[in-house]
Coordinates of C-alpha atoms and ligand atoms in Angstrom, one line a residue:
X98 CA 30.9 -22.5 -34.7
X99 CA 28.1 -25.1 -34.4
X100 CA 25.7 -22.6 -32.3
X101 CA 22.7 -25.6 -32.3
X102 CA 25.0 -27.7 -30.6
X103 CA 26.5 -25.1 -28.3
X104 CA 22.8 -24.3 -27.7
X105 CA 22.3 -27.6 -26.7
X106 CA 25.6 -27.8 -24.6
X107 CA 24.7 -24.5 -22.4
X108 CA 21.2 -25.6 -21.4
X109 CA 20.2 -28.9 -21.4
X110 CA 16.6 -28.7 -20.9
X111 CA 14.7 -32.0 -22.2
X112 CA 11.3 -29.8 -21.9
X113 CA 12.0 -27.6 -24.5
X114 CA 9.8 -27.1 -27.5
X115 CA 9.3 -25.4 -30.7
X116 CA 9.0 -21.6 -29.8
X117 CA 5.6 -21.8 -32.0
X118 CA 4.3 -24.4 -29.5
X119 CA 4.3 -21.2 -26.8
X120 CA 2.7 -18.7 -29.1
X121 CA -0.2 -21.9 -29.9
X122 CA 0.2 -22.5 -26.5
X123 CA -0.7 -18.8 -25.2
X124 CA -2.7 -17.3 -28.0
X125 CA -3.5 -13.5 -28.3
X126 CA -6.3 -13.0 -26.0
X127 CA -10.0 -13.1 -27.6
X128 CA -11.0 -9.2 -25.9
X129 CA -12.4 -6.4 -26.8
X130 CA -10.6 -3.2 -29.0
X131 CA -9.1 -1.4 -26.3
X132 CA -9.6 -3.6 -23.7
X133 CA -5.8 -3.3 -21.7
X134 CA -4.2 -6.4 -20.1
X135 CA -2.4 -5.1 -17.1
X136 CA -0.7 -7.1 -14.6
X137 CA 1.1 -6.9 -10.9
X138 CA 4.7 -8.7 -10.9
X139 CA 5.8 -8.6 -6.9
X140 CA 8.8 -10.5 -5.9
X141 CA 8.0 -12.3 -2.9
X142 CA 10.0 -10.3 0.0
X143 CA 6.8 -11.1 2.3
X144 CA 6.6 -6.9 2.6
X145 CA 4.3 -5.0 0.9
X146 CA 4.8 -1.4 0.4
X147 CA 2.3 1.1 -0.1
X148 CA 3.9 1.8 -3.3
X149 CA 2.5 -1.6 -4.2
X150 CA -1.3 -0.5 -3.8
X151 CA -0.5 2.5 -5.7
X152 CA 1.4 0.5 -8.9
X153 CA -1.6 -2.2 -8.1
X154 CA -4.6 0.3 -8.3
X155 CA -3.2 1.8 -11.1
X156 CA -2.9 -1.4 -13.0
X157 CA -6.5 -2.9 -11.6
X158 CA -8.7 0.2 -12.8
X159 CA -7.1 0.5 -16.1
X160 CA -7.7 -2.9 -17.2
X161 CA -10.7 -3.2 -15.2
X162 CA -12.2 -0.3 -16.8
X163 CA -11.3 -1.1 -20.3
X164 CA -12.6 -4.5 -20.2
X165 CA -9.6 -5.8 -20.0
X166 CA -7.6 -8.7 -17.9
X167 CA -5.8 -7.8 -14.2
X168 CA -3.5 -10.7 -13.4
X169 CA -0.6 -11.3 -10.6
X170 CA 2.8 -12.8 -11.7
X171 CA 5.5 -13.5 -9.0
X172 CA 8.6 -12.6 -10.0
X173 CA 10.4 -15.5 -7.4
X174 CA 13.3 -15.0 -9.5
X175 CA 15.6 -13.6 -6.8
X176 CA 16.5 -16.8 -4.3
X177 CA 17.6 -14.4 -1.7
X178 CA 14.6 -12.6 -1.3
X179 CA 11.6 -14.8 -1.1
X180 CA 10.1 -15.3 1.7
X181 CA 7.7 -18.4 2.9
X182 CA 4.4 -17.1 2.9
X183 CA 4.6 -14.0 1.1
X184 CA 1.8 -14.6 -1.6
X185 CA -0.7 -15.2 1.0
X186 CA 0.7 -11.5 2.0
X187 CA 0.1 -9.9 -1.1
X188 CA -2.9 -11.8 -2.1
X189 CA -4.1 -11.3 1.8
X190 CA -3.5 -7.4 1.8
X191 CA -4.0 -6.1 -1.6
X192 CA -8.0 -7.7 -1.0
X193 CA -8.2 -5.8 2.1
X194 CA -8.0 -2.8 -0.1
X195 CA -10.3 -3.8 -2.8
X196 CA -8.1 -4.8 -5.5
X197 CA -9.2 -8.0 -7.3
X198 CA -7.4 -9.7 -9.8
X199 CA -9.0 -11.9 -12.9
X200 CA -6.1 -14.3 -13.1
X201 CA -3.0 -15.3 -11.3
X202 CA -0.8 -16.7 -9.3
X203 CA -2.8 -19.3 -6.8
X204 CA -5.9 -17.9 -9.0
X205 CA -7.1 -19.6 -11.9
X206 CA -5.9 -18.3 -15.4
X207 CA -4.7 -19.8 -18.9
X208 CA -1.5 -18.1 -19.2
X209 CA 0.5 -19.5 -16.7
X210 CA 2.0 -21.2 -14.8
X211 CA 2.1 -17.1 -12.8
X212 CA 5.1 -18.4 -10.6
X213 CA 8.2 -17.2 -12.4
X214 CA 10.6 -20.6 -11.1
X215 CA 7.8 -22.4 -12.7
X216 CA 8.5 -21.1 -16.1
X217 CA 12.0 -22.2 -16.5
X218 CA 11.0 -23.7 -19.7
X219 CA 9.9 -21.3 -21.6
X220 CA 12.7 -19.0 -20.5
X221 CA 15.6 -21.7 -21.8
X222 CA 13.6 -22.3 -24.8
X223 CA 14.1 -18.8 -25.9
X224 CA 17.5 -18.5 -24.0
X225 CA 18.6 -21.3 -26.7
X226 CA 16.9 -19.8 -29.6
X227 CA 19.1 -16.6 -29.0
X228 CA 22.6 -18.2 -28.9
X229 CA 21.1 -20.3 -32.0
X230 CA 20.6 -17.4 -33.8
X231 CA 24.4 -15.4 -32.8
X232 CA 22.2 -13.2 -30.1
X233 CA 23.7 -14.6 -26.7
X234 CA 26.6 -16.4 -25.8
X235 CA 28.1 -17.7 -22.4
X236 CA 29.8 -15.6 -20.0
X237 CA 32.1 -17.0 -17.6
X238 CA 34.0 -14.1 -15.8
X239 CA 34.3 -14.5 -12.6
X240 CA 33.2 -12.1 -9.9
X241 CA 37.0 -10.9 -9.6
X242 CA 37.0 -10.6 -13.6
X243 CA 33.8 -8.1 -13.4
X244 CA 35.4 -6.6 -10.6
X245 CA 38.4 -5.2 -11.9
X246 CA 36.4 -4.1 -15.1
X247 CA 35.0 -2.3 -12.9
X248 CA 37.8 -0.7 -11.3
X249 CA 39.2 0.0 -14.4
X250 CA 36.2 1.7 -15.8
X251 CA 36.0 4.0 -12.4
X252 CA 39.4 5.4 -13.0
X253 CA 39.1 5.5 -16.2
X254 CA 36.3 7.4 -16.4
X255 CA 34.4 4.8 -18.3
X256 CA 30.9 4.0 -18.8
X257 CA 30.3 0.9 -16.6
X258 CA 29.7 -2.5 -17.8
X259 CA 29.6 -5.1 -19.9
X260 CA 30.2 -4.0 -23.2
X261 CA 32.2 -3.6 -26.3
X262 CA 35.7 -4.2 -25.7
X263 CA 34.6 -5.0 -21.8
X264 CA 33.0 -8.0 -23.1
X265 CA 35.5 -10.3 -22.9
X266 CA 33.4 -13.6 -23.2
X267 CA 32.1 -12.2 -25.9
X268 CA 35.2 -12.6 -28.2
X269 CA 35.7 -16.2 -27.0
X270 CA 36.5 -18.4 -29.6
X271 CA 35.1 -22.4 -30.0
X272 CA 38.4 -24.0 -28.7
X273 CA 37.9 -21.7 -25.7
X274 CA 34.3 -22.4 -25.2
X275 CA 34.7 -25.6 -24.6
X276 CA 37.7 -25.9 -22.6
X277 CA 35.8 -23.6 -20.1
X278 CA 33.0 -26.1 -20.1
X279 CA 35.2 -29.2 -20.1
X280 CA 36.6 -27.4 -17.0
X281 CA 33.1 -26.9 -15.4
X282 CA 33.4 -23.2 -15.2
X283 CA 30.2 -21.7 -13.9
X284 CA 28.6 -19.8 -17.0
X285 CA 25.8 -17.3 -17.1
X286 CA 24.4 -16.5 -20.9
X287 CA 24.6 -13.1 -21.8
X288 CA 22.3 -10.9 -24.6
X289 CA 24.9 -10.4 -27.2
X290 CA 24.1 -6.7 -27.9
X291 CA 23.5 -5.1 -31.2
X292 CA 23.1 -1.3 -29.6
X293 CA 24.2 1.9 -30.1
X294 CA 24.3 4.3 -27.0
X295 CA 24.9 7.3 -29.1
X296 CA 21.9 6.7 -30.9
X297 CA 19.1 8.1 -29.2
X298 CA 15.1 7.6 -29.7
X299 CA 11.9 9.3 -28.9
X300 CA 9.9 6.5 -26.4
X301 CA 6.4 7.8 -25.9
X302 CA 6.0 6.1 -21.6
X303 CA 2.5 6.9 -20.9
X304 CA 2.9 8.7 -17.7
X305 CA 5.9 10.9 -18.2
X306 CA 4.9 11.4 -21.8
X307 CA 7.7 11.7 -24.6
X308 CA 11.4 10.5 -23.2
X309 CA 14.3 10.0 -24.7
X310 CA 16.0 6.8 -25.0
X311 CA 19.4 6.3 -25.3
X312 CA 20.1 2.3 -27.2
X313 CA 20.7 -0.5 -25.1
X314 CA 24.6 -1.6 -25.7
X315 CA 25.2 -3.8 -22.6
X316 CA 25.5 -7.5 -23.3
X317 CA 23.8 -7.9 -19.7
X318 CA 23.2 -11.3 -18.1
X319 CA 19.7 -13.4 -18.8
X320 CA 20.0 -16.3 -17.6
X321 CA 22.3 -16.9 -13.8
X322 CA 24.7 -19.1 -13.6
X323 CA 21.5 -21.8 -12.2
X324 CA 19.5 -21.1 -15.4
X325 CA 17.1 -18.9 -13.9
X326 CA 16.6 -15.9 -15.6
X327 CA 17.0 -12.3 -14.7
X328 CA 14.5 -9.6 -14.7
X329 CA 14.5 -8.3 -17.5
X330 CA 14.7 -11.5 -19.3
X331 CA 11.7 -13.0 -17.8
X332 CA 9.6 -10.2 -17.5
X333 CA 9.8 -9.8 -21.5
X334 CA 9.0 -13.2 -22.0
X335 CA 6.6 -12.8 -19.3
X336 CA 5.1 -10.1 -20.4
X337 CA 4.8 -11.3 -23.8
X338 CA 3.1 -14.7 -23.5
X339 CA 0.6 -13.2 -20.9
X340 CA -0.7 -11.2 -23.6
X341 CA 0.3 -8.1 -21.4
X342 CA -1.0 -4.8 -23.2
X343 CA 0.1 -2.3 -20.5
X344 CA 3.3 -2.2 -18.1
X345 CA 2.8 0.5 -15.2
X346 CA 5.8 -0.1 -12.9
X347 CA 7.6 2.0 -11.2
X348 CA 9.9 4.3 -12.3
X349 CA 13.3 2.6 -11.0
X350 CA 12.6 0.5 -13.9
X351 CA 13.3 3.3 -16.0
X352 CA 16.8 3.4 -16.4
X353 CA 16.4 -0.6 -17.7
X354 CA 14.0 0.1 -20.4
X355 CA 16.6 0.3 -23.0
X356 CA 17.4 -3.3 -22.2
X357 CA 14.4 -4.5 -22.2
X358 CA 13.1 -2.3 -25.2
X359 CA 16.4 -4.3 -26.8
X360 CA 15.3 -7.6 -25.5
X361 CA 11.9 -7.5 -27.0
X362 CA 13.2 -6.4 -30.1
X363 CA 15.7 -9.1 -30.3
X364 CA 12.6 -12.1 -29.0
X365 CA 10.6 -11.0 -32.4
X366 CA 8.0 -9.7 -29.6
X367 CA 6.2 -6.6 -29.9
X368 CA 6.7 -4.4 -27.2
X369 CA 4.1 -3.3 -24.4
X370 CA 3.2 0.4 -23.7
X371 CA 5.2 1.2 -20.7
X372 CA 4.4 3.5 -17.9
X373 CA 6.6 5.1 -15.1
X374 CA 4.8 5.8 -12.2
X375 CA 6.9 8.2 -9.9
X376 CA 7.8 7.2 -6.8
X377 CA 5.7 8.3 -3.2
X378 CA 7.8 10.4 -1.0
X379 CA 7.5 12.4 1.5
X380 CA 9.0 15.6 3.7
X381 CA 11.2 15.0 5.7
X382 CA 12.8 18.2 7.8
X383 CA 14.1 20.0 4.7
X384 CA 14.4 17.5 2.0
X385 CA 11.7 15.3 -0.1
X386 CA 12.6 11.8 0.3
X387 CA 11.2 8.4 -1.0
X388 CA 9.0 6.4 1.5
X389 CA 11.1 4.3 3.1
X390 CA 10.3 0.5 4.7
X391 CA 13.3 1.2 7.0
X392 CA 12.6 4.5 8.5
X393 CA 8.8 5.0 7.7
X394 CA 6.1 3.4 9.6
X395 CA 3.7 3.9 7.2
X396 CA 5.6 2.6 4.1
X397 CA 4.2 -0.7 4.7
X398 CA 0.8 -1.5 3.5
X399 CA -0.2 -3.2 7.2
X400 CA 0.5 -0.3 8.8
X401 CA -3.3 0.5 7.6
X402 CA -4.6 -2.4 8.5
X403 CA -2.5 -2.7 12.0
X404 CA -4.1 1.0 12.7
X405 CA -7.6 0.0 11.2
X406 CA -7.7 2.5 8.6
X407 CA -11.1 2.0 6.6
X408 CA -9.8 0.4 3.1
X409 CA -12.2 2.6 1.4
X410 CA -10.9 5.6 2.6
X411 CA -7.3 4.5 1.9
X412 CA -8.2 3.6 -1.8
X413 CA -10.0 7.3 -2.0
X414 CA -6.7 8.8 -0.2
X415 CA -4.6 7.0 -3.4
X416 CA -7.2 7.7 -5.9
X417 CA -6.2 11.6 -4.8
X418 CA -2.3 10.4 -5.1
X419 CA -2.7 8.7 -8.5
X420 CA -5.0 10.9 -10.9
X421 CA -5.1 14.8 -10.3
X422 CA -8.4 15.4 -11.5
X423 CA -10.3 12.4 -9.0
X424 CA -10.5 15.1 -6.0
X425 CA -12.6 17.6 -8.2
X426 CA -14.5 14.6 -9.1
X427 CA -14.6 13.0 -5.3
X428 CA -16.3 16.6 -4.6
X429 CA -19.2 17.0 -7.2
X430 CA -19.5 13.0 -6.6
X431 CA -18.7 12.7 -2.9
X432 CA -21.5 9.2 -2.7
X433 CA -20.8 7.9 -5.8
X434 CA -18.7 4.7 -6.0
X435 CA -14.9 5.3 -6.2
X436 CA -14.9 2.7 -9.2
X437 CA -17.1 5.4 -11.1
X438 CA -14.8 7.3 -11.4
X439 CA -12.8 7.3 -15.1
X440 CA -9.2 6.7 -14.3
X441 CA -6.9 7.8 -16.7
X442 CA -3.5 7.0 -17.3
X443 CA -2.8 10.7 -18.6
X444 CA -3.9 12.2 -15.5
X445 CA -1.0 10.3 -13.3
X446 CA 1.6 12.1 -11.6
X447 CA 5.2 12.8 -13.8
X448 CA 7.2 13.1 -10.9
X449 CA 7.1 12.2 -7.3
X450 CA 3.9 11.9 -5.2
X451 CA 3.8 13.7 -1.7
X452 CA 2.5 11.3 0.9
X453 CA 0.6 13.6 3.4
X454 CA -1.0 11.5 6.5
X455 CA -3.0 14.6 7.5
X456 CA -4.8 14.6 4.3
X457 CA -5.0 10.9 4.7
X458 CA -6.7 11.4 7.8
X459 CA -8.6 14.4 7.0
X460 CA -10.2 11.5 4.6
X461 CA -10.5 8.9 6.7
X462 CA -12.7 11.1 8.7
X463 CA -15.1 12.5 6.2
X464 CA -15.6 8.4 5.0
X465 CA -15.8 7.3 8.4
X466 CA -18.5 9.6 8.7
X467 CA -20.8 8.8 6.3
X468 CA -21.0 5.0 8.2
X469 CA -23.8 4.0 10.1
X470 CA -22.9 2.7 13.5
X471 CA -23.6 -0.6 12.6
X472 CA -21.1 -0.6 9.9
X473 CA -18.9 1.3 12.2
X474 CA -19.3 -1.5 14.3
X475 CA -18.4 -4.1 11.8
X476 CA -15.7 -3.1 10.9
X477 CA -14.3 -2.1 14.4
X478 CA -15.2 -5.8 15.7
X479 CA -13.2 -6.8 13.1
X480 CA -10.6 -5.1 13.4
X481 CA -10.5 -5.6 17.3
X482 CA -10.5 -9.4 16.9
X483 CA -7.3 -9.1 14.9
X484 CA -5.3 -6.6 16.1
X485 CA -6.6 -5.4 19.5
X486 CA -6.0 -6.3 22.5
X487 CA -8.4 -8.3 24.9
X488 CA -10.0 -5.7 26.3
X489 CA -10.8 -4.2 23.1
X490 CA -12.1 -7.7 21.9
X491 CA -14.3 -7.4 25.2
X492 CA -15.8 -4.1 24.3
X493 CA -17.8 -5.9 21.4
X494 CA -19.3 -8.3 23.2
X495 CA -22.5 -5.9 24.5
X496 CA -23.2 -5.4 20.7
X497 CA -26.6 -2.8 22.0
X498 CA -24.1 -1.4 24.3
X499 CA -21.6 -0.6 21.5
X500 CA -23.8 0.5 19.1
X501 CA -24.6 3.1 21.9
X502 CA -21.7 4.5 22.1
X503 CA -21.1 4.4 18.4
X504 CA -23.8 6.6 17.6
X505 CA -23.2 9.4 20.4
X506 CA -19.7 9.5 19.6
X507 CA -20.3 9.7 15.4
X508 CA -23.3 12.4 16.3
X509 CA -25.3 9.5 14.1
X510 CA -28.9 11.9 14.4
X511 CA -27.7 14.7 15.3
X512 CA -27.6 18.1 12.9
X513 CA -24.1 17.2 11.7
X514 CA -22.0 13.6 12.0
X515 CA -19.0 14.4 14.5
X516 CA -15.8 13.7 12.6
X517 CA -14.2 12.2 15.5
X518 CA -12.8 8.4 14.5
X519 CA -10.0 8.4 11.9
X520 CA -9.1 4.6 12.2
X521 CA -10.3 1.6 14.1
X522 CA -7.2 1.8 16.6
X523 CA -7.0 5.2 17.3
X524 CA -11.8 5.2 17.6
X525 CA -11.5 2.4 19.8
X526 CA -8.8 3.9 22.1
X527 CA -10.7 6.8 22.4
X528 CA -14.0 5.2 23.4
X529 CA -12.6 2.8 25.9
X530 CA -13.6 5.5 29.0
X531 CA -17.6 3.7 28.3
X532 CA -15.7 0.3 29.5
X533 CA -14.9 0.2 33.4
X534 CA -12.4 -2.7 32.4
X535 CA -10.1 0.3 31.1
X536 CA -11.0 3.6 32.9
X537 CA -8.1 4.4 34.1
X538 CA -8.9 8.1 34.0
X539 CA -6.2 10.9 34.9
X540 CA -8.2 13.0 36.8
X541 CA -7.0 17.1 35.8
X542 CA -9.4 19.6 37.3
X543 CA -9.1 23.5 36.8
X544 CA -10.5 23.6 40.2
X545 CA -9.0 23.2 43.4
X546 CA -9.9 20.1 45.2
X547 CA -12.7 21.5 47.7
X548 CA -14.7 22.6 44.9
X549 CA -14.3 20.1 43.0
X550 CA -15.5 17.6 45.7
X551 CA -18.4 19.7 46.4
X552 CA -19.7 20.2 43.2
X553 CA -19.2 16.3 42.5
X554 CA -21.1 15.4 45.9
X555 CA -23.5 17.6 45.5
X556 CA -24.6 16.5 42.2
X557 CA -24.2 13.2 43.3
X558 CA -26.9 13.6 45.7
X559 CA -29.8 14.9 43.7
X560 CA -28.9 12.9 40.0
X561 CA -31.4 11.0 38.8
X562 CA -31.0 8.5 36.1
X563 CA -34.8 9.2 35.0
X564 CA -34.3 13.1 34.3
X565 CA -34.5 14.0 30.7
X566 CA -31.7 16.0 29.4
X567 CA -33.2 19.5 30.5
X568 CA -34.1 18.1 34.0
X569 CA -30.6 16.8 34.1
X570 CA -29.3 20.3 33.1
X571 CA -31.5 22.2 35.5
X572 CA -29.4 20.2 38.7
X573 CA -26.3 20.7 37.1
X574 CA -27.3 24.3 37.4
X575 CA -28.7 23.8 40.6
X576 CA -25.2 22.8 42.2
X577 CA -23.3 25.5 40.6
X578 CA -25.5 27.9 42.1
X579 CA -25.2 26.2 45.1
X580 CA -21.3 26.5 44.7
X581 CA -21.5 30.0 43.7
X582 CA -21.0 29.4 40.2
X583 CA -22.8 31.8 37.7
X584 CA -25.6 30.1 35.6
X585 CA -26.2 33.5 33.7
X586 CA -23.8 33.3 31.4
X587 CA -25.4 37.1 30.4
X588 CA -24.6 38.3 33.7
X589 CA -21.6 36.1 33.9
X590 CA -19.6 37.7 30.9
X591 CA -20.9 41.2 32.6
X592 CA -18.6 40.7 35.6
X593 CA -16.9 37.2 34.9
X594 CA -14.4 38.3 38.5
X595 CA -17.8 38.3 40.2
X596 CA -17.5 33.9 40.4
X597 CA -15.3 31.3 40.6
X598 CA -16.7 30.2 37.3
X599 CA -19.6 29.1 35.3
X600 CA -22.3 26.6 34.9
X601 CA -20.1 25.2 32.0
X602 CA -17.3 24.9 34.7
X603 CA -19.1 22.8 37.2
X604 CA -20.5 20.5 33.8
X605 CA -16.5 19.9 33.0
X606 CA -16.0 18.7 36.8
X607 CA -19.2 16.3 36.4
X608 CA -17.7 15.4 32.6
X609 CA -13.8 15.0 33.8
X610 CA -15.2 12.6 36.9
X611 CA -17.8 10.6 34.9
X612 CA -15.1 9.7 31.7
X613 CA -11.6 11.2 32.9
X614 CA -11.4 13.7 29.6
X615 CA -12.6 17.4 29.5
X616 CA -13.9 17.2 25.9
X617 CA -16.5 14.6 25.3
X618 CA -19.8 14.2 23.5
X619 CA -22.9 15.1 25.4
X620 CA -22.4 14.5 28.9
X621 CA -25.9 13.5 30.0
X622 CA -26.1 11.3 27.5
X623 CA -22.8 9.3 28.2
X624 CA -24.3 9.3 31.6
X625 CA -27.7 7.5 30.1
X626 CA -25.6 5.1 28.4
X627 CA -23.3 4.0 31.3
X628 CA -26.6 3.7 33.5
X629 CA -27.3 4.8 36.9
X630 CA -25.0 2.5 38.6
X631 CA -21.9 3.0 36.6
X632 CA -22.6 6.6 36.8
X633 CA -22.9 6.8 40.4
X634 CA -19.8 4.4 41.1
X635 CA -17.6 7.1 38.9
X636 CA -18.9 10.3 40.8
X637 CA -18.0 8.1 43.7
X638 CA -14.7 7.1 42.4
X639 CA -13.8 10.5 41.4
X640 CA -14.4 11.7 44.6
X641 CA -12.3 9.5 46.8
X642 CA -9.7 10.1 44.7
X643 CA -9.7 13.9 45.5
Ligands
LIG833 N1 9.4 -7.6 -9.8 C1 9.4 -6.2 -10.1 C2 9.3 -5.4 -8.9 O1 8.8 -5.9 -7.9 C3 8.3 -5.9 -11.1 C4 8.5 -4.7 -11.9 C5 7.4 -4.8 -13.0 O2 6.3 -4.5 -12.7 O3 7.7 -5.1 -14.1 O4 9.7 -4.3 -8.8

């Protein structure tokens, strides 16, 4: 059989050159021994999971540390699944959380075009050199066809597939070839496979370590039936003209990697190390399940941002998720930049990672502690003007005001930084009793309502916004002696049935009428920063709703 001209026949792309004109055309890059070329290779679904960040950090600090290249390849292969506007996504989030690429898709770079439909070219030029050289063929089974292969192979007991004796395109002869194309029958080409699957060999993946590989012997599709490749076609040609050192994906891939370790093979191109990153999970009742963007909130990487989680303290979080040893290290180095750290491909989980939100949040606090309030304020505004609502736009505007707040509320001065805020969302919620625009407070008193009005009226009376905090504490005294509250605690613990209650009693009144919550910062100065008006209005308000 003439393959050239049945080469020729099967994909008639004019643009095709001389496979050296690609390897001229992307020459080996000019870096450093060592120096890892990593990449990110999203499909454009317009949803980015967190496992994303996780596969992207990975990727960014290995390449970034080595001095190496970090570049972002669509993979826009799938039709079906792309989405209008999904690179601005993944381009839009993945810089919320730090990660910067050196080349790429809508970036500059020299090894692109970096949108997979754009590469079409190279893809049929090799496509062609493959059924030149006896190494692919056309496939025209129908979906019915595969279909009952399949069935066959279920009852049967059969390894599934397109193989061997399966392969029934395979064995086409000329004659048939072309009747099939004289009768415009859809065709997709096929690899024509030289594997073995009982031969099995060591594969060294750099997270899990040493696997076993069992040889490739599918004859599986690379290019569809519209000329546009598969995955595993385009991501070896991909991966091989972008000069791509390093692969971390994740480890659904795994079960391909004979195919592709096949498919390199079978291009003349050397392979790339691989790495399997395990999948997050998380618990779920009983059972350890994979995150999942159906079910779990925060499987999606805006989640953070929708809840205002500090970027920092979500890279930390998957720094802790992605190398065991960076928690020792965040501890002996708790200022020190996270990119300080050595990252180390060896040091990545084998199997899966356990998502924990408390620990998540138990870091967000500790970062969001070390902020100054103006930071804090930063990064709230920000976040309010993107997410919040218009109130919690409003609550910016008084910047001194703000900044007020912020520093009672983060103990900013005080012995030790309260670790109070854990994102922006859930911060500015809980600060929104300093705006009268949203106190809407649920007044709960462990005190019956005469008490409570007498205590609040008789403070009312004698405050004055001038006292200093002591003075202020001495009439807070003074009106729970006047209520016959103890203001000993020493004799108070002596014979606690002796009073209604304590001086710290009647201050929870004052605190639960001035904001609407019975745990708060320092009451008097809440007081100083809502001014004498506000104050009084509250203690007023409070009261007539007794
Ligand atoms: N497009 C593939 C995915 O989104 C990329 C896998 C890889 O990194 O090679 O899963």
């Amino acid at each position: 059989m003439d393959l050239n001209k049945l080469a020729d026949r099967l994909i008639p792309d004019e643009n095709v050159k001389e496979l050296d004109y690609y390897e001229t055309k992307y020459p080996l890059r000019d870096l450093e021994k060592g120096a890892q070329v990593t990449r990110l290779a999203p499909s454009p679904t317009g949803f980015m999971h967190i496992g994303n960040l996780y596969v992207a950090l990975a990727n960014e600090r290995i390449a970034h540390q080595s001095g190496g290249v970090f570049f972002l390849r669509i993979e826009d292969t799938d039709e079906k699944r792309k989405v209008e506007g999904a690179v601005e996504v993944i381009h839009q989030s993945l810089k919320y959380f730090g990660v910067r690429f050196d080349e790429g898709a809508d970036l500059c770079g020299d090894y692109g075009p970096y949108y997979q439909r754009q590469r079409a070219e190279i893809y049929h030029a090799y496509a062609k050199d493959l059924i030149k050289r006896g190494l692919a063929y056309p496939c025209f089974c129908t979906e019915e066809d595969l279909e009952n292969t399949r069935n066959y192979q279920t009852e049967n007991k059969l390894l599934p597939g397109y193989y061997g004796e399966f392969a029934k395109c395979r064995h086409l002869t000329e004659e048939e070839i072309y009747a099939n194309l004289d009768a415009g029958k859809p065709y997709v080409i096929r690899l024509k496979s030289q594997g073995d699957v009982d031969v099995k060999h060591t594969f060294h993946d750099e997270v899990k370590g040493d696997i076993t590989v069992t040889e490739n012997n599918q004859d599986v599709v690379i290019l569809k039936s519209d000329g546009i490749p598969t995955y595993h076609f385009a991501h070896a040609i991909d991966d091989h003209f972008m000069r791509t050192t390093l692969v971390i994906r994740g480890e659904e891939w795994l079960s391909s990697l004979p195919i592709h370790i096949e498919l390199f093979k079978v291009l003349g191109f050397r392979l790339p190390k691989y790495g399997h990153n395990c999948s997050i999970q998380k618990i779920d009742g009983e059972t350890r399940r994979k995150l999942s963007k159906r079910k779990d909130p925060e499987a999606s990487l805006n989640y953070y941002r929708e809840q205002g989680y500090h970027p920092t303290a979500v890279r930390t979080y998957m720094l802790t998720l992605l190398n065991s040893n960076f928690e020792e290290w965040l501890l002996k180095f708790p200022d020190k930049d996270l990119d300080e750290f050595k990252y180390s491909i060896g040091k990545m989980g084998k199997s899966g990672a356990l998502f924990d939100i408390v620990k998540l949040n138990d870091i967000s606090k500790t970062y969001m502690a070390k902020l100054s309030e103006t930071e804090t304020y930063e990064f709230f505004k920000a976040w309010a003007d993107e997410f919040g609502t218009d109130e919690q736009k409003g609550y910016f505007a008084d910047k001194e005001y703000m900044l007020k707040v912020l520093a009672l509320c983060m103990g900013v001065g005080g012995k030790k930084r309260r670790k109070d805020f854990v994102c922006a969302k859930q911060a500015v919620e809980m600060i929104s009793y300093f705006f009268d625009e949203s106190f809407t407070p649920n007044y709960e008193y462990r005190f019956d309502k005469q008490t409570v009005s007498k205590v609040l009226q008789g403070f009312k009376n004698i405050y004055d916004y001038a006292d200093d905090c002591s003075a202020w504490f001495e009439k807070v005294k003074t009106v729970a002696a006047d209520n016959g509250f103890a203001t000993d605690m020493k004799a108070y613990k002596a014979d606690p049935t002796a009073y209604p209650g304590n001086v710290s009693d009647v201050a929870e009144m004052l605190r639960i009428a001035t904001t609407g919550l019975s745990n708060t910062p320092d009451l008097w100065t809440i007081m100083q920063i809502l001014g004498k008006e506000k104050t009084l209005s509250r203690l007023e308000k409070a009261i007539n709703a007794l």
